[in-house]
Amino acid sequence: RMTTTTTTTNRRYCRRHRRRRACLRYFILLVALSLWFGSIVASYRSVVTLHHRREQEQEQEQKQEQEMEELSPLPAFDATTAVHAPTMETYEDYESYSRCLTPSEQRRAIREEDRAFAIVDAEPKWQRALKSPVRRMKRIAGSSGSSKSRSKSRKPGALILLRCGESEWNANQTFTGWADPPLTSRGISESSHAARLLLAEGYDPDVVYTSRLKRAIGSVTAILREIDAMYLPVYKSWRLNERLYGALTGLSKRECARRLGSDVVQAWRNSLKARPPPMKKTDPHYHGNDPRYSDLTEDQIPLTESLLDCMDRARPLWEYKIKDEIRRGNNVLVVAHANTLRGLIKVIDDIGDRQIQDVAMPTGVPFVYKFDRELNPTPPEGGSLTQVHTSGTFLEKPGLLKEALRRQKEWKTQVPGFESDEKVSGSRRVTTLEESLLTLRKEQEAERWVANHRVKVDGKDMDAELRLLDGSAYQVAKDAFAAPRFTDDPSEFEDFDDEAGFVDDEDSFFAATMRPLPTARPSGKESTTAAAAEKAAEEEEDDDEGPVVVLIRHGRTPHNNLGLFTGWEDVPLAPDGVEDAKDAGKLLRRHNFKFDVLYTSWLTRAIETGLYVLDELDLSWIPVVKSWRLNERMYGALTGKSKKMIANIYGEDQLKKWRRGFTIQPPPTSSYSLSYPGNDYRRTKYVKDIRVSFRETLFRSWEQRKFQLHRKFPKTESLKDCMDRSIPFYTERILKEAVGKGKRVLITSHENAIRGILMHLCDIPQEAMNQLHLPNGLPLVYSVKGRCITLLDDGSGKDPMEVHDFGPAAKYLFKPCEITDDFYDEMEKKGAQQQKEKDRETVSA
């Protein structure tokens, strides 16, 4: 009877279990059908949305065509009074406006401009593939949803328009256009003042757009340095360049007004459709030969422009780049020139052709736009500082800064001992620990001086009174402060381990490969012409060996000078570190180096080093790619401490293990520590290629009472961990984007990140990595063809191996260059070229 009851119970349980399994299968089938039906509906809606967009584009194209047909013809030039005025036939050739691109063509052109180099680290492909259906569903739901659902979407960001500071040509009243003069000291002060206004009003830019001209890029650098945001992505677009003044470029405005008449010059400057005379392709200011515009076709480089041409050139950048950034909730800072900014204002506020002539953009005062959910500009509040026909607001009354700077200049010349606050804006921030250690260093230097000079007090020798514990007299050696080779650098975390087989013996000293200074060109009549200079430059480019990678460790910082481990702590360059960077740029300039792209980290000291080098090379317009993968090694809880501090806290034995271990990590930092990178919310929003930390996401979401996605930022890193992120960045990004395409690459980073790249390039063994030391500010030139590292001759005649300390593992770094099959062809080419030079010298003689 019990067996029968148990069997019946088991049967009932099996039937119940089968029913549950069947229900589960039906539920899964129902969910699959729902998802399938939902995908069909989403696809249908996307097709309908795409059809509506195409109709809107066609209507916009027809509207633009009608506007172009309604344009009035340009007024005729007076060929009898204009010095550079062309004939009527030539005028009719450039009277017609350039072809207006369709919206689809404009979008395609904007996307192609950003395909060369990825300024911001993108998400991995598999993450984008998973998120694309969700984003599409959100986009469709947002476009077809009610106004209430759209009101819950992300709040649009603000648009900050700022005219660049005063340049040298602006100061002497010269037509500038696409010419590239630098900023004056007054222009730098104007940009720094604008940055302080942004800080005072609480505006934090998330992305920066600027032109390819030096005065605009210099203004951006001054602003980012003032607001402590050097890590921000900066997009440099030729569409934001100033209006091209044609043949007037480089001429004095007053002289042109005197010789041509003020009415003619004012018509060229203020009229919306009038164009100055075009420049010839043989003009020294013609930009078709400028390498910064090598990505443009000949048709895209204008010979002259009207105000309307300049505004139309900047419009696609607003429609297909800046507007998308604002829609995502990012605050966009646009630092450009007067006419391009007026063009953006014309598009945003839909201002007419006549009304736009009443709009002006002063220097040094930000002009801020705010938008609603539909990206329409919101009208300014009552009492705001604005101008006619616009919806933006000034953060300060225009004209006050200009008058204050003028009076400051008068006081500086008239009042003895008066100094402006320009030096204060460029001062380096110093922490309490740094200030205390700097004071201690000064006191110790005074003590060393007293010890070396044996100062007597009341006729007694102070050293005679000083005794050690064993009773011996205290003595100071004459060479006590002389640093021998391969010593323990106080700012170096890794330790020179003699047990690993890297000892300081005679075999450690060898000659590194040196690149000699380029030979001087003959000083004949031919060499004095501009054509000969261009030809010589072309010959120097032909002599080069192809793609080159130059690696530079950042200049010295206060932490380096004080022996503190920096890691991811964002300290600026010290004054001697600035000189390190400038000296590196000057050395590269003497060797005629040119670069196509700069790769650097997110830390200020590496970014500033790269910018100083580019300023010396006059290459500030090239793209700057900033990535966290080139950051320094994360030292965890040891960040900001010296070796003595660590030895007292953890012991000498543990410190040696951390310093000599390739895979040993220091103690991790806390999630609540200021040194933890995840607490810097200014940087975390740009990280897309780090996996999500579920633990940090859970805790931070619980703390904020809302969902907070947090990624797994490193809390500590071994030397291997640092190289595991820097080597893939080189192989997957730098090699594919630049080196593989024949580009010249400049990398300004940190010692351990560069160590990882050199480990890959030079096949350095792991056990030798902590034995390699890289000096600050020294360019290391890697030849892609020869697979070797070379140093640059500075003309001093000194052996760089005696001047710089590379550590015991330098023999792995400086290997002989490999001889490839193309080596002999290059030697024959150089020999033939040298023979031509000798023949040319013979003929000239």
PDB file of N, CA and C in Angstrom, residues 317-377:
ATOM      1  N   LEU A 317      29.412  71.753 -40.297  1.00  0.00           N
ATOM      2  CA  LEU A 317      29.983  71.323 -39.031  1.00  0.00           C
ATOM      3  C   LEU A 317      28.968  71.479 -37.909  1.00  0.00           C
ATOM      4  N   TRP A 318      28.160  72.509 -37.964  1.00  0.00           N
ATOM      5  CA  TRP A 318      27.108  72.685 -36.965  1.00  0.00           C
ATOM      6  C   TRP A 318      26.007  71.638 -37.133  1.00  0.00           C
ATOM      7  N   GLU A 319      25.610  71.379 -38.361  1.00  0.00           N
ATOM      8  CA  GLU A 319      24.478  70.497 -38.602  1.00  0.00           C
ATOM      9  C   GLU A 319      24.785  69.047 -38.237  1.00  0.00           C
ATOM     10  N   TYR A 320      26.001  68.584 -38.512  1.00  0.00           N
ATOM     11  CA  TYR A 320      26.282  67.148 -38.425  1.00  0.00           C
ATOM     12  C   TYR A 320      27.331  66.785 -37.383  1.00  0.00           C
ATOM     13  N   LYS A 321      27.836  67.734 -36.630  1.00  0.00           N
ATOM     14  CA  LYS A 321      28.777  67.418 -35.563  1.00  0.00           C
ATOM     15  C   LYS A 321      28.406  68.111 -34.247  1.00  0.00           C
ATOM     16  N   ILE A 322      28.390  69.441 -34.266  1.00  0.00           N
ATOM     17  CA  ILE A 322      28.178  70.180 -33.027  1.00  0.00           C
ATOM     18  C   ILE A 322      26.772  69.958 -32.488  1.00  0.00           C
ATOM     19  N   LYS A 323      25.792  69.934 -33.379  1.00  0.00           N
ATOM     20  CA  LYS A 323      24.414  69.729 -32.925  1.00  0.00           C
ATOM     21  C   LYS A 323      24.237  68.353 -32.286  1.00  0.00           C
ATOM     22  N   ASP A 324      24.898  67.332 -32.803  1.00  0.00           N
ATOM     23  CA  ASP A 324      24.807  66.000 -32.201  1.00  0.00           C
ATOM     24  C   ASP A 324      25.417  65.983 -30.809  1.00  0.00           C
ATOM     25  N   GLU A 325      26.526  66.703 -30.620  1.00  0.00           N
ATOM     26  CA  GLU A 325      27.128  66.771 -29.295  1.00  0.00           C
ATOM     27  C   GLU A 325      26.194  67.445 -28.293  1.00  0.00           C
ATOM     28  N   ILE A 326      25.538  68.511 -28.700  1.00  0.00           N
ATOM     29  CA  ILE A 326      24.604  69.207 -27.813  1.00  0.00           C
ATOM     30  C   ILE A 326      23.410  68.320 -27.503  1.00  0.00           C
ATOM     31  N   ARG A 327      22.936  67.571 -28.480  1.00  0.00           N
ATOM     32  CA  ARG A 327      21.802  66.673 -28.270  1.00  0.00           C
ATOM     33  C   ARG A 327      22.137  65.583 -27.248  1.00  0.00           C
ATOM     34  N   ARG A 328      23.401  65.167 -27.191  1.00  0.00           N
ATOM     35  CA  ARG A 328      23.811  64.157 -26.204  1.00  0.00           C
ATOM     36  C   ARG A 328      23.985  64.732 -24.807  1.00  0.00           C
ATOM     37  N   GLY A 329      23.824  66.032 -24.647  1.00  0.00           N
ATOM     38  CA  GLY A 329      23.964  66.658 -23.338  1.00  0.00           C
ATOM     39  C   GLY A 329      25.334  67.215 -23.056  1.00  0.00           C
ATOM     40  N   ASN A 330      26.204  67.291 -24.054  1.00  0.00           N
ATOM     41  CA  ASN A 330      27.555  67.807 -23.864  1.00  0.00           C
ATOM     42  C   ASN A 330      27.593  69.319 -24.058  1.00  0.00           C
ATOM     43  N   ASN A 331      28.368  69.981 -23.211  1.00  0.00           N
ATOM     44  CA  ASN A 331      28.625  71.407 -23.387  1.00  0.00           C
ATOM     45  C   ASN A 331      29.760  71.572 -24.396  1.00  0.00           C
ATOM     46  N   VAL A 332      29.492  72.283 -25.470  1.00  0.00           N
ATOM     47  CA  VAL A 332      30.437  72.416 -26.579  1.00  0.00           C
ATOM     48  C   VAL A 332      31.044  73.810 -26.551  1.00  0.00           C
ATOM     49  N   LEU A 333      32.364  73.855 -26.573  1.00  0.00           N
ATOM     50  CA  LEU A 333      33.099  75.122 -26.651  1.00  0.00           C
ATOM     51  C   LEU A 333      33.677  75.252 -28.054  1.00  0.00           C
ATOM     52  N   VAL A 334      33.307  76.313 -28.745  1.00  0.00           N
ATOM     53  CA  VAL A 334      33.800  76.588 -30.094  1.00  0.00           C
ATOM     54  C   VAL A 334      34.668  77.838 -30.023  1.00  0.00           C
ATOM     55  N   VAL A 335      35.958  77.662 -30.238  1.00  0.00           N
ATOM     56  CA  VAL A 335      36.912  78.774 -30.245  1.00  0.00           C
ATOM     57  C   VAL A 335      37.341  78.972 -31.697  1.00  0.00           C
ATOM     58  N   ALA A 336      36.869  80.037 -32.287  1.00  0.00           N
ATOM     59  CA  ALA A 336      37.116  80.253 -33.709  1.00  0.00           C
ATOM     60  C   ALA A 336      37.309  81.742 -33.951  1.00  0.00           C
ATOM     61  N   HIS A 337      36.915  82.194 -35.128  1.00  0.00           N
ATOM     62  CA  HIS A 337      37.179  83.560 -35.576  1.00  0.00           C
ATOM     63  C   HIS A 337      35.854  84.298 -35.772  1.00  0.00           C
ATOM     64  N   ALA A 338      35.943  85.588 -35.954  1.00  0.00           N
ATOM     65  CA  ALA A 338      34.747  86.432 -35.929  1.00  0.00           C
ATOM     66  C   ALA A 338      33.741  86.009 -36.988  1.00  0.00           C
ATOM     67  N   ASN A 339      34.173  85.831 -38.237  1.00  0.00           N
ATOM     68  CA  ASN A 339      33.221  85.574 -39.315  1.00  0.00           C
ATOM     69  C   ASN A 339      32.637  84.164 -39.253  1.00  0.00           C
ATOM     70  N   THR A 340      33.429  83.163 -38.873  1.00  0.00           N
ATOM     71  CA  THR A 340      32.862  81.821 -38.751  1.00  0.00           C
ATOM     72  C   THR A 340      31.876  81.738 -37.591  1.00  0.00           C
ATOM     73  N   LEU A 341      32.156  82.443 -36.503  1.00  0.00           N
ATOM     74  CA  LEU A 341      31.208  82.461 -35.388  1.00  0.00           C
ATOM     75  C   LEU A 341      29.932  83.192 -35.773  1.00  0.00           C
ATOM     76  N   ARG A 342      30.050  84.250 -36.544  1.00  0.00           N
ATOM     77  CA  ARG A 342      28.845  84.933 -37.044  1.00  0.00           C
ATOM     78  C   ARG A 342      28.038  84.014 -37.940  1.00  0.00           C
ATOM     79  N   GLY A 343      28.719  83.162 -38.700  1.00  0.00           N
ATOM     80  CA  GLY A 343      28.006  82.197 -39.525  1.00  0.00           C
ATOM     81  C   GLY A 343      27.217  81.204 -38.697  1.00  0.00           C
ATOM     82  N   LEU A 344      27.808  80.718 -37.595  1.00  0.00           N
ATOM     83  CA  LEU A 344      27.075  79.811 -36.714  1.00  0.00           C
ATOM     84  C   LEU A 344      25.880  80.516 -36.074  1.00  0.00           C
ATOM     85  N   ILE A 345      26.066  81.770 -35.663  1.00  0.00           N
ATOM     86  CA  ILE A 345      24.962  82.523 -35.066  1.00  0.00           C
ATOM     87  C   ILE A 345      23.843  82.720 -36.087  1.00  0.00           C
ATOM     88  N   LYS A 346      24.199  82.958 -37.332  1.00  0.00           N
ATOM     89  CA  LYS A 346      23.203  83.147 -38.386  1.00  0.00           C
ATOM     90  C   LYS A 346      22.349  81.891 -38.563  1.00  0.00           C
ATOM     91  N   VAL A 347      22.983  80.717 -38.480  1.00  0.00           N
ATOM     92  CA  VAL A 347      22.244  79.466 -38.656  1.00  0.00           C
ATOM     93  C   VAL A 347      21.399  79.162 -37.432  1.00  0.00           C
ATOM     94  N   ILE A 348      21.942  79.368 -36.237  1.00  0.00           N
ATOM     95  CA  ILE A 348      21.231  79.007 -35.012  1.00  0.00           C
ATOM     96  C   ILE A 348      19.990  79.864 -34.822  1.00  0.00           C
ATOM     97  N   ASP A 349      20.127  81.180 -34.996  1.00  0.00           N
ATOM     98  CA  ASP A 349      19.007  82.098 -34.779  1.00  0.00           C
ATOM     99  C   ASP A 349      18.225  82.390 -36.042  1.00  0.00           C
ATOM    100  N   ASP A 350      18.640  81.752 -37.170  1.00  0.00           N
ATOM    101  CA  ASP A 350      17.944  81.961 -38.447  1.00  0.00           C
ATOM    102  C   ASP A 350      17.842  83.461 -38.760  1.00  0.00           C
ATOM    103  N   ILE A 351      18.979  84.129 -38.754  1.00  0.00           N
ATOM    104  CA  ILE A 351      19.046  85.567 -38.982  1.00  0.00           C
ATOM    105  C   ILE A 351      19.145  85.824 -40.479  1.00  0.00           C
ATOM    106  N   GLY A 352      18.511  86.864 -40.952  1.00  0.00           N
ATOM    107  CA  GLY A 352      18.537  87.211 -42.362  1.00  0.00           C
ATOM    108  C   GLY A 352      19.882  87.751 -42.804  1.00  0.00           C
ATOM    109  N   ASP A 353      20.026  87.911 -44.130  1.00  0.00           N
ATOM    110  CA  ASP A 353      21.292  88.374 -44.688  1.00  0.00           C
ATOM    111  C   ASP A 353      21.615  89.805 -44.274  1.00  0.00           C
ATOM    112  N   ARG A 354      20.609  90.642 -44.163  1.00  0.00           N
ATOM    113  CA  ARG A 354      20.851  92.032 -43.784  1.00  0.00           C
ATOM    114  C   ARG A 354      21.082  92.170 -42.288  1.00  0.00           C
ATOM    115  N   GLN A 355      20.329  91.382 -41.477  1.00  0.00           N
ATOM    116  CA  GLN A 355      20.439  91.516 -40.026  1.00  0.00           C
ATOM    117  C   GLN A 355      21.772  90.989 -39.494  1.00  0.00           C
ATOM    118  N   ILE A 356      22.382  90.024 -40.170  1.00  0.00           N
ATOM    119  CA  ILE A 356      23.628  89.445 -39.668  1.00  0.00           C
ATOM    120  C   ILE A 356      24.761  90.464 -39.679  1.00  0.00           C
ATOM    121  N   GLN A 357      24.642  91.503 -40.495  1.00  0.00           N
ATOM    122  CA  GLN A 357      25.677  92.523 -40.523  1.00  0.00           C
ATOM    123  C   GLN A 357      25.693  93.363 -39.247  1.00  0.00           C
ATOM    124  N   ASP A 358      24.623  93.278 -38.442  1.00  0.00           N
ATOM    125  CA  ASP A 358      24.569  94.004 -37.175  1.00  0.00           C
ATOM    126  C   ASP A 358      25.150  93.195 -36.018  1.00  0.00           C
ATOM    127  N   VAL A 359      25.506  91.942 -36.260  1.00  0.00           N
ATOM    128  CA  VAL A 359      26.013  91.064 -35.205  1.00  0.00           C
ATOM    129  C   VAL A 359      27.537  91.109 -35.207  1.00  0.00           C
ATOM    130  N   ALA A 360      28.131  91.243 -34.034  1.00  0.00           N
ATOM    131  CA  ALA A 360      29.595  91.290 -33.889  1.00  0.00           C
ATOM    132  C   ALA A 360      30.007  90.334 -32.776  1.00  0.00           C
ATOM    133  N   MET A 361      31.277  89.909 -32.826  1.00  0.00           N
ATOM    134  CA  MET A 361      31.829  89.008 -31.821  1.00  0.00           C
ATOM    135  C   MET A 361      33.099  89.630 -31.250  1.00  0.00           C
ATOM    136  N   PRO A 362      33.066  90.111 -30.004  1.00  0.00           N
ATOM    137  CA  PRO A 362      34.279  90.664 -29.389  1.00  0.00           C
ATOM    138  C   PRO A 362      35.195  89.538 -28.895  1.00  0.00           C
ATOM    139  N   THR A 363      36.424  89.873 -28.640  1.00  0.00           N
ATOM    140  CA  THR A 363      37.389  88.901 -28.134  1.00  0.00           C
ATOM    141  C   THR A 363      37.335  88.851 -26.607  1.00  0.00           C
ATOM    142  N   GLY A 364      37.567  87.655 -26.072  1.00  0.00           N
ATOM    143  CA  GLY A 364      37.688  87.502 -24.628  1.00  0.00           C
ATOM    144  C   GLY A 364      36.406  87.405 -23.855  1.00  0.00           C
ATOM    145  N   VAL A 365      35.238  87.407 -24.529  1.00  0.00           N
ATOM    146  CA  VAL A 365      33.953  87.334 -23.826  1.00  0.00           C
ATOM    147  C   VAL A 365      33.152  86.174 -24.418  1.00  0.00           C
ATOM    148  N   PRO A 366      32.881  85.102 -23.662  1.00  0.00           N
ATOM    149  CA  PRO A 366      32.089  83.981 -24.189  1.00  0.00           C
ATOM    150  C   PRO A 366      30.652  84.389 -24.465  1.00  0.00           C
ATOM    151  N   PHE A 367      30.104  83.808 -25.527  1.00  0.00           N
ATOM    152  CA  PHE A 367      28.716  84.031 -25.939  1.00  0.00           C
ATOM    153  C   PHE A 367      28.019  82.677 -25.859  1.00  0.00           C
ATOM    154  N   VAL A 368      27.047  82.532 -24.942  1.00  0.00           N
ATOM    155  CA  VAL A 368      26.494  81.232 -24.563  1.00  0.00           C
ATOM    156  C   VAL A 368      25.073  81.099 -25.087  1.00  0.00           C
ATOM    157  N   TYR A 369      24.801  79.926 -25.685  1.00  0.00           N
ATOM    158  CA  TYR A 369      23.457  79.556 -26.122  1.00  0.00           C
ATOM    159  C   TYR A 369      22.951  78.410 -25.258  1.00  0.00           C
ATOM    160  N   LYS A 370      21.663  78.448 -24.927  1.00  0.00           N
ATOM    161  CA  LYS A 370      20.967  77.341 -24.280  1.00  0.00           C
ATOM    162  C   LYS A 370      19.813  76.908 -25.175  1.00  0.00           C
ATOM    163  N   PHE A 371      19.488  75.598 -25.123  1.00  0.00           N
ATOM    164  CA  PHE A 371      18.526  75.032 -26.048  1.00  0.00           C
ATOM    165  C   PHE A 371      17.459  74.249 -25.284  1.00  0.00           C
ATOM    166  N   ASP A 372      16.287  74.129 -25.944  1.00  0.00           N
ATOM    167  CA  ASP A 372      15.234  73.289 -25.395  1.00  0.00           C
ATOM    168  C   ASP A 372      15.378  71.868 -25.929  1.00  0.00           C
ATOM    169  N   ARG A 373      14.381  71.010 -25.663  1.00  0.00           N
ATOM    170  CA  ARG A 373      14.472  69.604 -26.073  1.00  0.00           C
ATOM    171  C   ARG A 373      14.489  69.442 -27.587  1.00  0.00           C
ATOM    172  N   GLU A 374      13.949  70.399 -28.311  1.00  0.00           N
ATOM    173  CA  GLU A 374      13.923  70.335 -29.772  1.00  0.00           C
ATOM    174  C   GLU A 374      15.127  71.034 -30.393  1.00  0.00           C
ATOM    175  N   LEU A 375      16.111  71.393 -29.574  1.00  0.00           N
ATOM    176  CA  LEU A 375      17.323  72.097 -30.007  1.00  0.00           C
ATOM    177  C   LEU A 375      17.016  73.451 -30.635  1.00  0.00           C
ATOM    178  N   ASN A 376      15.991  74.102 -30.127  1.00  0.00           N
ATOM    179  CA  ASN A 376      15.724  75.487 -30.486  1.00  0.00           C
ATOM    180  C   ASN A 376      16.332  76.386 -29.415  1.00  0.00           C
ATOM    181  N   PRO A 377      16.999  77.472 -29.794  1.00  0.00           N
ATOM    182  CA  PRO A 377      17.614  78.345 -28.780  1.00  0.00           C
ATOM    183  C   PRO A 377      16.558  78.997 -27.902  1.00  0.00           C
TER     184      PRO A 377
END
